[in-house]
Amino acid sequence: MTAPRDYRVDAVDYAADADWVHAVRDVVFVQEQQVPRDLERDALDPLSHHVMARDASGTPIGTARLTPEHRIGRMAVLSAWRGRGVGDALLVALLDEARRRQWPDVSLHAQVSAEAFYARHGFLPEGERFVEAGIEHQGMRRQLAGPASIAQRAEAVAITTAVVTQARRALVIYSRALDPGLWDAPPVIESLRRFATRQTGAQIHILLQDAGTPQRALAPLIGLGQRLSSVFAFREVQDPVDMSYTAAFVANDDHGYYHRPLGHRFDGEAGLAHAGRARQLRNEFAQMWERSRPVGEYRALGI
């Protein structure tokens, strides 16, 4: 269960609240990360949309901004409040504002240490890593209108992590053989573990065309499924029609999906705000699931 918030997030007027904004950013960027103050502050601040998180007493604990360039930045949360959802709440507030403005997408420069955090919110890496203010960064982008095109493994791992994270109670996965490079990627495995352990009544149904190959490879997802056997269920297709199915996908019970027309490749499309497409894939999955057989041999591995 999600703990009740002991903080709130609101839009703020930079002209009136600049001192509070910089009080947080100076601690995080200037003091902790040793970013020069003249680099941390710039001419975009007065032009940007700012949000601030405050604790129950009204003291600022986090801040972030959305620039006219459609870029999210200056995400800062005081150390005592990290790991409590403050950064997530700030980011969601900025994404909501970008949607209100009907922007097609938003981008950001993520510190590499925070790349997984942004991936969980649907941001996909683009381009090579670079150094900014002495810190290694990765450019990332989140599509807000229409599905996103996926081509590379890094994008596939990021969007899969986001689809898993967005799930409320149910997740369906159709795969040839637990696709090495995707379903064994540490961020994906960790997102599945977190989902399976944080939600009461969570269900993850995994349908495979070939159950033997990942079993012989000791795929980490099988081990996770054994440890959390009340959440995970594995089946293998046996109907000839299903055996000829070429695609692979993951879909959640919210609005998220990632579909690959050729299941042995990463190329495909994905979205986190496409309830109709996610529902279509879940329905397709349910029909194949009913025709499949339980993979009882996974329960007997003992690994």
mmCIF file of N, CA and C in Angstrom, residues 6-98:
data_model
loop_
_atom_site.group_PDB
_atom_site.id
_atom_site.type_symbol
_atom_site.label_atom_id
_atom_site.label_comp_id
_atom_site.label_asym_id
_atom_site.label_seq_id
_atom_site.Cartn_x
_atom_site.Cartn_y
_atom_site.Cartn_z
ATOM 1 N N ASP A 6 3.178 13.199 3.285
ATOM 2 C CA ASP A 6 3.325 14.230 4.309
ATOM 3 C C ASP A 6 3.976 15.454 3.697
ATOM 4 N N TYR A 7 3.674 15.685 2.420
ATOM 5 C CA TYR A 7 4.155 16.855 1.698
ATOM 6 C C TYR A 7 3.156 17.159 0.593
ATOM 7 N N ARG A 8 3.283 18.325 -0.014
ATOM 8 C CA ARG A 8 2.431 18.679 -1.141
ATOM 9 C C ARG A 8 3.297 19.316 -2.231
ATOM 10 N N VAL A 9 2.804 19.293 -3.448
ATOM 11 C CA VAL A 9 3.511 19.874 -4.593
ATOM 12 C C VAL A 9 2.587 20.883 -5.262
ATOM 13 N N ASP A 10 3.086 22.097 -5.465
ATOM 14 C CA ASP A 10 2.304 23.160 -6.094
ATOM 15 C C ASP A 10 3.167 23.923 -7.094
ATOM 16 N N ALA A 11 2.495 24.551 -8.069
ATOM 17 C CA ALA A 11 3.181 25.504 -8.936
ATOM 18 C C ALA A 11 3.487 26.756 -8.127
ATOM 19 N N VAL A 12 4.624 27.373 -8.427
ATOM 20 C CA VAL A 12 5.007 28.584 -7.708
ATOM 21 C C VAL A 12 5.381 29.683 -8.695
ATOM 22 N N ASP A 13 5.255 30.901 -8.247
ATOM 23 C CA ASP A 13 5.625 32.078 -9.032
ATOM 24 C C ASP A 13 7.102 32.363 -8.759
ATOM 25 N N TYR A 14 7.915 32.220 -9.791
ATOM 26 C CA TYR A 14 9.361 32.390 -9.597
ATOM 27 C C TYR A 14 9.697 33.789 -9.081
ATOM 28 N N ALA A 15 9.007 34.780 -9.577
ATOM 29 C CA ALA A 15 9.311 36.148 -9.141
ATOM 30 C C ALA A 15 9.119 36.313 -7.639
ATOM 31 N N ALA A 16 8.115 35.623 -7.100
ATOM 32 C CA ALA A 16 7.828 35.758 -5.676
ATOM 33 C C ALA A 16 8.586 34.747 -4.824
ATOM 34 N N ASP A 17 8.908 33.589 -5.402
ATOM 35 C CA ASP A 17 9.462 32.486 -4.606
ATOM 36 C C ASP A 17 10.872 32.077 -5.013
ATOM 37 N N ALA A 18 11.576 32.951 -5.730
ATOM 38 C CA ALA A 18 12.921 32.599 -6.196
ATOM 39 C C ALA A 18 13.848 32.233 -5.047
ATOM 40 N N ASP A 19 13.738 32.936 -3.931
ATOM 41 C CA ASP A 19 14.627 32.647 -2.803
ATOM 42 C C ASP A 19 14.421 31.214 -2.301
ATOM 43 N N TRP A 20 13.155 30.760 -2.230
ATOM 44 C CA TRP A 20 12.886 29.396 -1.790
ATOM 45 C C TRP A 20 13.377 28.372 -2.811
ATOM 46 N N VAL A 21 13.158 28.665 -4.089
ATOM 47 C CA VAL A 21 13.631 27.766 -5.151
ATOM 48 C C VAL A 21 15.134 27.575 -5.045
ATOM 49 N N HIS A 22 15.864 28.669 -4.920
ATOM 50 C CA HIS A 22 17.319 28.571 -4.905
ATOM 51 C C HIS A 22 17.846 28.053 -3.571
ATOM 52 N N ALA A 23 17.081 28.202 -2.514
ATOM 53 C CA ALA A 23 17.517 27.631 -1.236
ATOM 54 C C ALA A 23 17.649 26.121 -1.353
ATOM 55 N N VAL A 24 16.701 25.483 -2.043
ATOM 56 C CA VAL A 24 16.769 24.032 -2.244
ATOM 57 C C VAL A 24 17.850 23.686 -3.256
ATOM 58 N N ARG A 25 17.867 24.380 -4.383
ATOM 59 C CA ARG A 25 18.814 24.053 -5.435
ATOM 60 C C ARG A 25 20.253 24.299 -5.008
ATOM 61 N N ASP A 26 20.498 25.333 -4.212
ATOM 62 C CA ASP A 26 21.859 25.585 -3.741
ATOM 63 C C ASP A 26 22.363 24.437 -2.873
ATOM 64 N N VAL A 27 21.499 23.908 -2.021
ATOM 65 C CA VAL A 27 21.918 22.780 -1.177
ATOM 66 C C VAL A 27 22.264 21.572 -2.036
ATOM 67 N N VAL A 28 21.382 21.234 -2.981
ATOM 68 C CA VAL A 28 21.557 20.013 -3.765
ATOM 69 C C VAL A 28 22.661 20.154 -4.804
ATOM 70 N N PHE A 29 22.622 21.221 -5.583
ATOM 71 C CA PHE A 29 23.559 21.331 -6.696
ATOM 72 C C PHE A 29 24.886 21.979 -6.297
ATOM 73 N N VAL A 30 24.826 23.112 -5.611
ATOM 74 C CA VAL A 30 26.047 23.866 -5.312
ATOM 75 C C VAL A 30 26.822 23.219 -4.170
ATOM 76 N N GLN A 31 26.138 22.901 -3.065
ATOM 77 C CA GLN A 31 26.835 22.338 -1.908
ATOM 78 C C GLN A 31 27.145 20.851 -2.077
ATOM 79 N N GLU A 32 26.150 20.062 -2.472
ATOM 80 C CA GLU A 32 26.357 18.612 -2.550
ATOM 81 C C GLU A 32 27.157 18.219 -3.786
ATOM 82 N N GLN A 33 26.801 18.776 -4.934
ATOM 83 C CA GLN A 33 27.396 18.323 -6.192
ATOM 84 C C GLN A 33 28.493 19.240 -6.706
ATOM 85 N N GLN A 34 28.754 20.321 -5.980
ATOM 86 C CA GLN A 34 29.848 21.226 -6.322
ATOM 87 C C GLN A 34 29.685 21.868 -7.705
ATOM 88 N N VAL A 35 28.436 22.126 -8.097
ATOM 89 C CA VAL A 35 28.188 22.835 -9.347
ATOM 90 C C VAL A 35 28.364 24.330 -9.088
ATOM 91 N N PRO A 36 29.157 25.040 -9.888
ATOM 92 C CA PRO A 36 29.316 26.483 -9.674
ATOM 93 C C PRO A 36 27.973 27.203 -9.704
ATOM 94 N N ARG A 37 27.780 28.139 -8.790
ATOM 95 C CA ARG A 37 26.495 28.830 -8.695
ATOM 96 C C ARG A 37 26.155 29.565 -9.989
ATOM 97 N N ASP A 38 27.149 30.099 -10.692
ATOM 98 C CA ASP A 38 26.850 30.843 -11.920
ATOM 99 C C ASP A 38 26.431 29.917 -13.059
ATOM 100 N N LEU A 39 26.689 28.610 -12.927
ATOM 101 C CA LEU A 39 26.171 27.651 -13.899
ATOM 102 C C LEU A 39 24.789 27.133 -13.492
ATOM 103 N N GLU A 40 24.560 27.046 -12.198
ATOM 104 C CA GLU A 40 23.289 26.514 -11.698
ATOM 105 C C GLU A 40 22.136 27.478 -11.988
ATOM 106 N N ARG A 41 22.400 28.767 -11.955
ATOM 107 C CA ARG A 41 21.366 29.764 -12.237
ATOM 108 C C ARG A 41 21.528 30.264 -13.671
ATOM 109 N N ASP A 42 20.419 30.471 -14.366
ATOM 110 C CA ASP A 42 20.519 30.934 -15.748
ATOM 111 C C ASP A 42 19.323 31.813 -16.109
ATOM 112 N N ALA A 43 19.357 32.306 -17.339
ATOM 113 C CA ALA A 43 18.323 33.247 -17.795
ATOM 114 C C ALA A 43 16.974 32.586 -18.028
ATOM 115 N N LEU A 44 16.924 31.246 -18.022
ATOM 116 C CA LEU A 44 15.660 30.556 -18.241
ATOM 117 C C LEU A 44 14.782 30.530 -16.989
ATOM 118 N N ASP A 45 15.374 30.734 -15.832
ATOM 119 C CA ASP A 45 14.590 30.644 -14.596
ATOM 120 C C ASP A 45 13.357 31.551 -14.602
ATOM 121 N N PRO A 46 13.477 32.842 -14.939
ATOM 122 C CA PRO A 46 12.282 33.707 -14.910
ATOM 123 C C PRO A 46 11.245 33.344 -15.968
ATOM 124 N N LEU A 47 11.667 32.573 -16.985
ATOM 125 C CA LEU A 47 10.771 32.230 -18.095
ATOM 126 C C LEU A 47 10.114 30.867 -17.908
ATOM 127 N N SER A 48 10.520 30.116 -16.900
ATOM 128 C CA SER A 48 10.103 28.724 -16.747
ATOM 129 C C SER A 48 8.925 28.575 -15.790
ATOM 130 N N HIS A 49 8.268 27.428 -15.912
ATOM 131 C CA HIS A 49 7.211 27.031 -14.976
ATOM 132 C C HIS A 49 7.875 26.227 -13.860
ATOM 133 N N HIS A 50 7.729 26.679 -12.625
ATOM 134 C CA HIS A 50 8.388 26.034 -11.489
ATOM 135 C C HIS A 50 7.358 25.347 -10.593
ATOM 136 N N VAL A 51 7.742 24.208 -10.038
ATOM 137 C CA VAL A 51 6.922 23.536 -9.027
ATOM 138 C C VAL A 51 7.781 23.336 -7.783
ATOM 139 N N MET A 52 7.118 23.293 -6.642
ATOM 140 C CA MET A 52 7.834 23.145 -5.379
ATOM 141 C C MET A 52 7.106 22.157 -4.487
ATOM 142 N N ALA A 53 7.882 21.319 -3.817
ATOM 143 C CA ALA A 53 7.348 20.424 -2.797
ATOM 144 C C ALA A 53 7.625 21.034 -1.429
ATOM 145 N N ARG A 54 6.605 21.019 -0.559
ATOM 146 C CA ARG A 54 6.744 21.539 0.799
ATOM 147 C C ARG A 54 6.275 20.485 1.793
ATOM 148 N N ASP A 55 6.938 20.450 2.950
ATOM 149 C CA ASP A 55 6.505 19.524 3.988
ATOM 150 C C ASP A 55 5.265 20.056 4.693
ATOM 151 N N ALA A 56 4.817 19.344 5.713
ATOM 152 C CA ALA A 56 3.563 19.703 6.386
ATOM 153 C C ALA A 56 3.604 21.086 7.014
ATOM 154 N N SER A 57 4.805 21.558 7.355
ATOM 155 C CA SER A 57 4.931 22.886 7.957
ATOM 156 C C SER A 57 5.096 23.992 6.925
ATOM 157 N N GLY A 58 5.158 23.618 5.641
ATOM 158 C CA GLY A 58 5.312 24.607 4.581
ATOM 159 C C GLY A 58 6.742 24.870 4.168
ATOM 160 N N THR A 59 7.689 24.127 4.725
ATOM 161 C CA THR A 59 9.103 24.322 4.383
ATOM 162 C C THR A 59 9.423 23.647 3.057
ATOM 163 N N PRO A 60 10.064 24.335 2.104
ATOM 164 C CA PRO A 60 10.413 23.729 0.821
ATOM 165 C C PRO A 60 11.377 22.552 0.990
ATOM 166 N N ILE A 61 11.084 21.449 0.290
ATOM 167 C CA ILE A 61 11.931 20.256 0.352
ATOM 168 C C ILE A 61 12.356 19.784 -1.032
ATOM 169 N N GLY A 62 11.773 20.360 -2.085
ATOM 170 C CA GLY A 62 12.137 19.953 -3.433
ATOM 171 C C GLY A 62 11.603 20.933 -4.448
ATOM 172 N N THR A 63 12.216 20.958 -5.613
ATOM 173 C CA THR A 63 11.779 21.872 -6.670
ATOM 174 C C THR A 63 12.203 21.341 -8.027
ATOM 175 N N ALA A 64 11.564 21.832 -9.080
ATOM 176 C CA ALA A 64 11.904 21.466 -10.452
ATOM 177 C C ALA A 64 11.272 22.498 -11.369
ATOM 178 N N ARG A 65 11.690 22.494 -12.644
ATOM 179 C CA ARG A 65 11.157 23.495 -13.571
ATOM 180 C C ARG A 65 10.917 22.886 -14.945
ATOM 181 N N LEU A 66 10.060 23.568 -15.706
ATOM 182 C CA LEU A 66 9.752 23.227 -17.090
ATOM 183 C C LEU A 66 10.045 24.467 -17.920
ATOM 184 N N THR A 67 10.989 24.371 -18.850
ATOM 185 C CA THR A 67 11.424 25.552 -19.581
ATOM 186 C C THR A 67 10.615 25.752 -20.860
ATOM 187 N N PRO A 68 10.665 26.948 -21.456
ATOM 188 C CA PRO A 68 9.974 27.182 -22.740
ATOM 189 C C PRO A 68 10.501 26.300 -23.860
ATOM 190 N N GLU A 69 11.687 25.706 -23.645
ATOM 191 C CA GLU A 69 12.260 24.802 -24.644
ATOM 192 C C GLU A 69 11.706 23.392 -24.528
ATOM 193 N N HIS A 70 10.638 23.231 -23.735
ATOM 194 C CA HIS A 70 10.003 21.921 -23.513
ATOM 195 C C HIS A 70 10.956 20.969 -22.792
ATOM 196 N N ARG A 71 11.729 21.514 -21.884
ATOM 197 C CA ARG A 71 12.714 20.696 -21.170
ATOM 198 C C ARG A 71 12.468 20.747 -19.659
ATOM 199 N N ILE A 72 12.490 19.598 -19.052
ATOM 200 C CA ILE A 72 12.405 19.481 -17.595
ATOM 201 C C ILE A 72 13.812 19.552 -17.025
ATOM 202 N N GLY A 73 13.957 20.269 -15.923
ATOM 203 C CA GLY A 73 15.285 20.378 -15.342
ATOM 204 C C GLY A 73 15.270 20.882 -13.921
ATOM 205 N N ARG A 74 16.484 21.015 -13.389
ATOM 206 C CA ARG A 74 16.714 21.493 -12.020
ATOM 207 C C ARG A 74 15.876 20.703 -11.004
ATOM 208 N N MET A 75 15.774 19.399 -11.234
ATOM 209 C CA MET A 75 15.083 18.523 -10.283
ATOM 210 C C MET A 75 15.958 18.375 -9.045
ATOM 211 N N ALA A 76 15.480 18.844 -7.915
ATOM 212 C CA ALA A 76 16.271 18.834 -6.685
ATOM 213 C C ALA A 76 15.378 18.483 -5.505
ATOM 214 N N VAL A 77 15.801 17.500 -4.712
ATOM 215 C CA VAL A 77 15.086 17.099 -3.498
ATOM 216 C C VAL A 77 16.101 17.029 -2.366
ATOM 217 N N LEU A 78 15.786 17.625 -1.247
ATOM 218 C CA LEU A 78 16.700 17.585 -0.105
ATOM 219 C C LEU A 78 16.922 16.143 0.347
ATOM 220 N N SER A 79 18.139 15.862 0.779
ATOM 221 C CA SER A 79 18.550 14.483 1.046
ATOM 222 C C SER A 79 17.639 13.755 2.022
ATOM 223 N N ALA A 80 17.147 14.445 3.042
ATOM 224 C CA ALA A 80 16.302 13.796 4.048
ATOM 225 C C ALA A 80 14.978 13.314 3.471
ATOM 226 N N TRP A 81 14.609 13.822 2.303
ATOM 227 C CA TRP A 81 13.313 13.477 1.709
ATOM 228 C C TRP A 81 13.437 12.563 0.504
ATOM 229 N N ARG A 82 14.638 12.152 0.153
ATOM 230 C CA ARG A 82 14.794 11.266 -1.006
ATOM 231 C C ARG A 82 14.291 9.863 -0.692
ATOM 232 N N GLY A 83 13.788 9.208 -1.719
ATOM 233 C CA GLY A 83 13.250 7.876 -1.538
ATOM 234 C C GLY A 83 11.839 7.854 -0.979
ATOM 235 N N ARG A 84 11.176 8.998 -0.938
ATOM 236 C CA ARG A 84 9.829 9.081 -0.371
ATOM 237 C C ARG A 84 8.803 9.581 -1.392
ATOM 238 N N GLY A 85 9.174 9.532 -2.666
ATOM 239 C CA GLY A 85 8.234 9.877 -3.716
ATOM 240 C C GLY A 85 8.164 11.341 -4.077
ATOM 241 N N VAL A 86 9.016 12.168 -3.469
ATOM 242 C CA VAL A 86 8.954 13.607 -3.754
ATOM 243 C C VAL A 86 9.362 13.883 -5.197
ATOM 244 N N GLY A 87 10.438 13.265 -5.641
ATOM 245 C CA GLY A 87 10.874 13.470 -7.017
ATOM 246 C C GLY A 87 9.820 13.018 -8.014
ATOM 247 N N ASP A 88 9.179 11.878 -7.736
ATOM 248 C CA ASP A 88 8.106 11.394 -8.616
ATOM 249 C C ASP A 88 6.990 12.428 -8.705
ATOM 250 N N ALA A 89 6.591 12.972 -7.561
ATOM 251 C CA ALA A 89 5.493 13.940 -7.538
ATOM 252 C C ALA A 89 5.847 15.218 -8.299
ATOM 253 N N LEU A 90 7.085 15.686 -8.157
ATOM 254 C CA LEU A 90 7.521 16.867 -8.903
ATOM 255 C C LEU A 90 7.471 16.601 -10.403
ATOM 256 N N LEU A 91 7.972 15.440 -10.804
ATOM 257 C CA LEU A 91 8.018 15.112 -12.227
ATOM 258 C C LEU A 91 6.608 14.974 -12.800
ATOM 259 N N VAL A 92 5.728 14.310 -12.081
ATOM 260 C CA VAL A 92 4.349 14.160 -12.550
ATOM 261 C C VAL A 92 3.681 15.522 -12.707
ATOM 262 N N ALA A 93 3.936 16.446 -11.774
ATOM 263 C CA ALA A 93 3.345 17.784 -11.869
ATOM 264 C C ALA A 93 3.807 18.503 -13.134
ATOM 265 N N LEU A 94 5.084 18.349 -13.482
ATOM 266 C CA LEU A 94 5.588 19.000 -14.688
ATOM 267 C C LEU A 94 5.040 18.333 -15.945
ATOM 268 N N LEU A 95 4.913 17.012 -15.947
ATOM 269 C CA LEU A 95 4.324 16.321 -17.094
ATOM 270 C C LEU A 95 2.867 16.734 -17.286
ATOM 271 N N ASP A 96 2.148 16.887 -16.193
ATOM 272 C CA ASP A 96 0.758 17.341 -16.293
ATOM 273 C C ASP A 96 0.681 18.739 -16.896
ATOM 274 N N GLU A 97 1.612 19.604 -16.507
ATOM 275 C CA GLU A 97 1.626 20.954 -17.061
ATOM 276 C C GLU A 97 1.953 20.930 -18.553
ATOM 277 N N ALA A 98 2.884 20.077 -18.956
ATOM 278 C CA ALA A 98 3.232 19.972 -20.373
ATOM 279 C C ALA A 98 2.040 19.476 -21.190
#
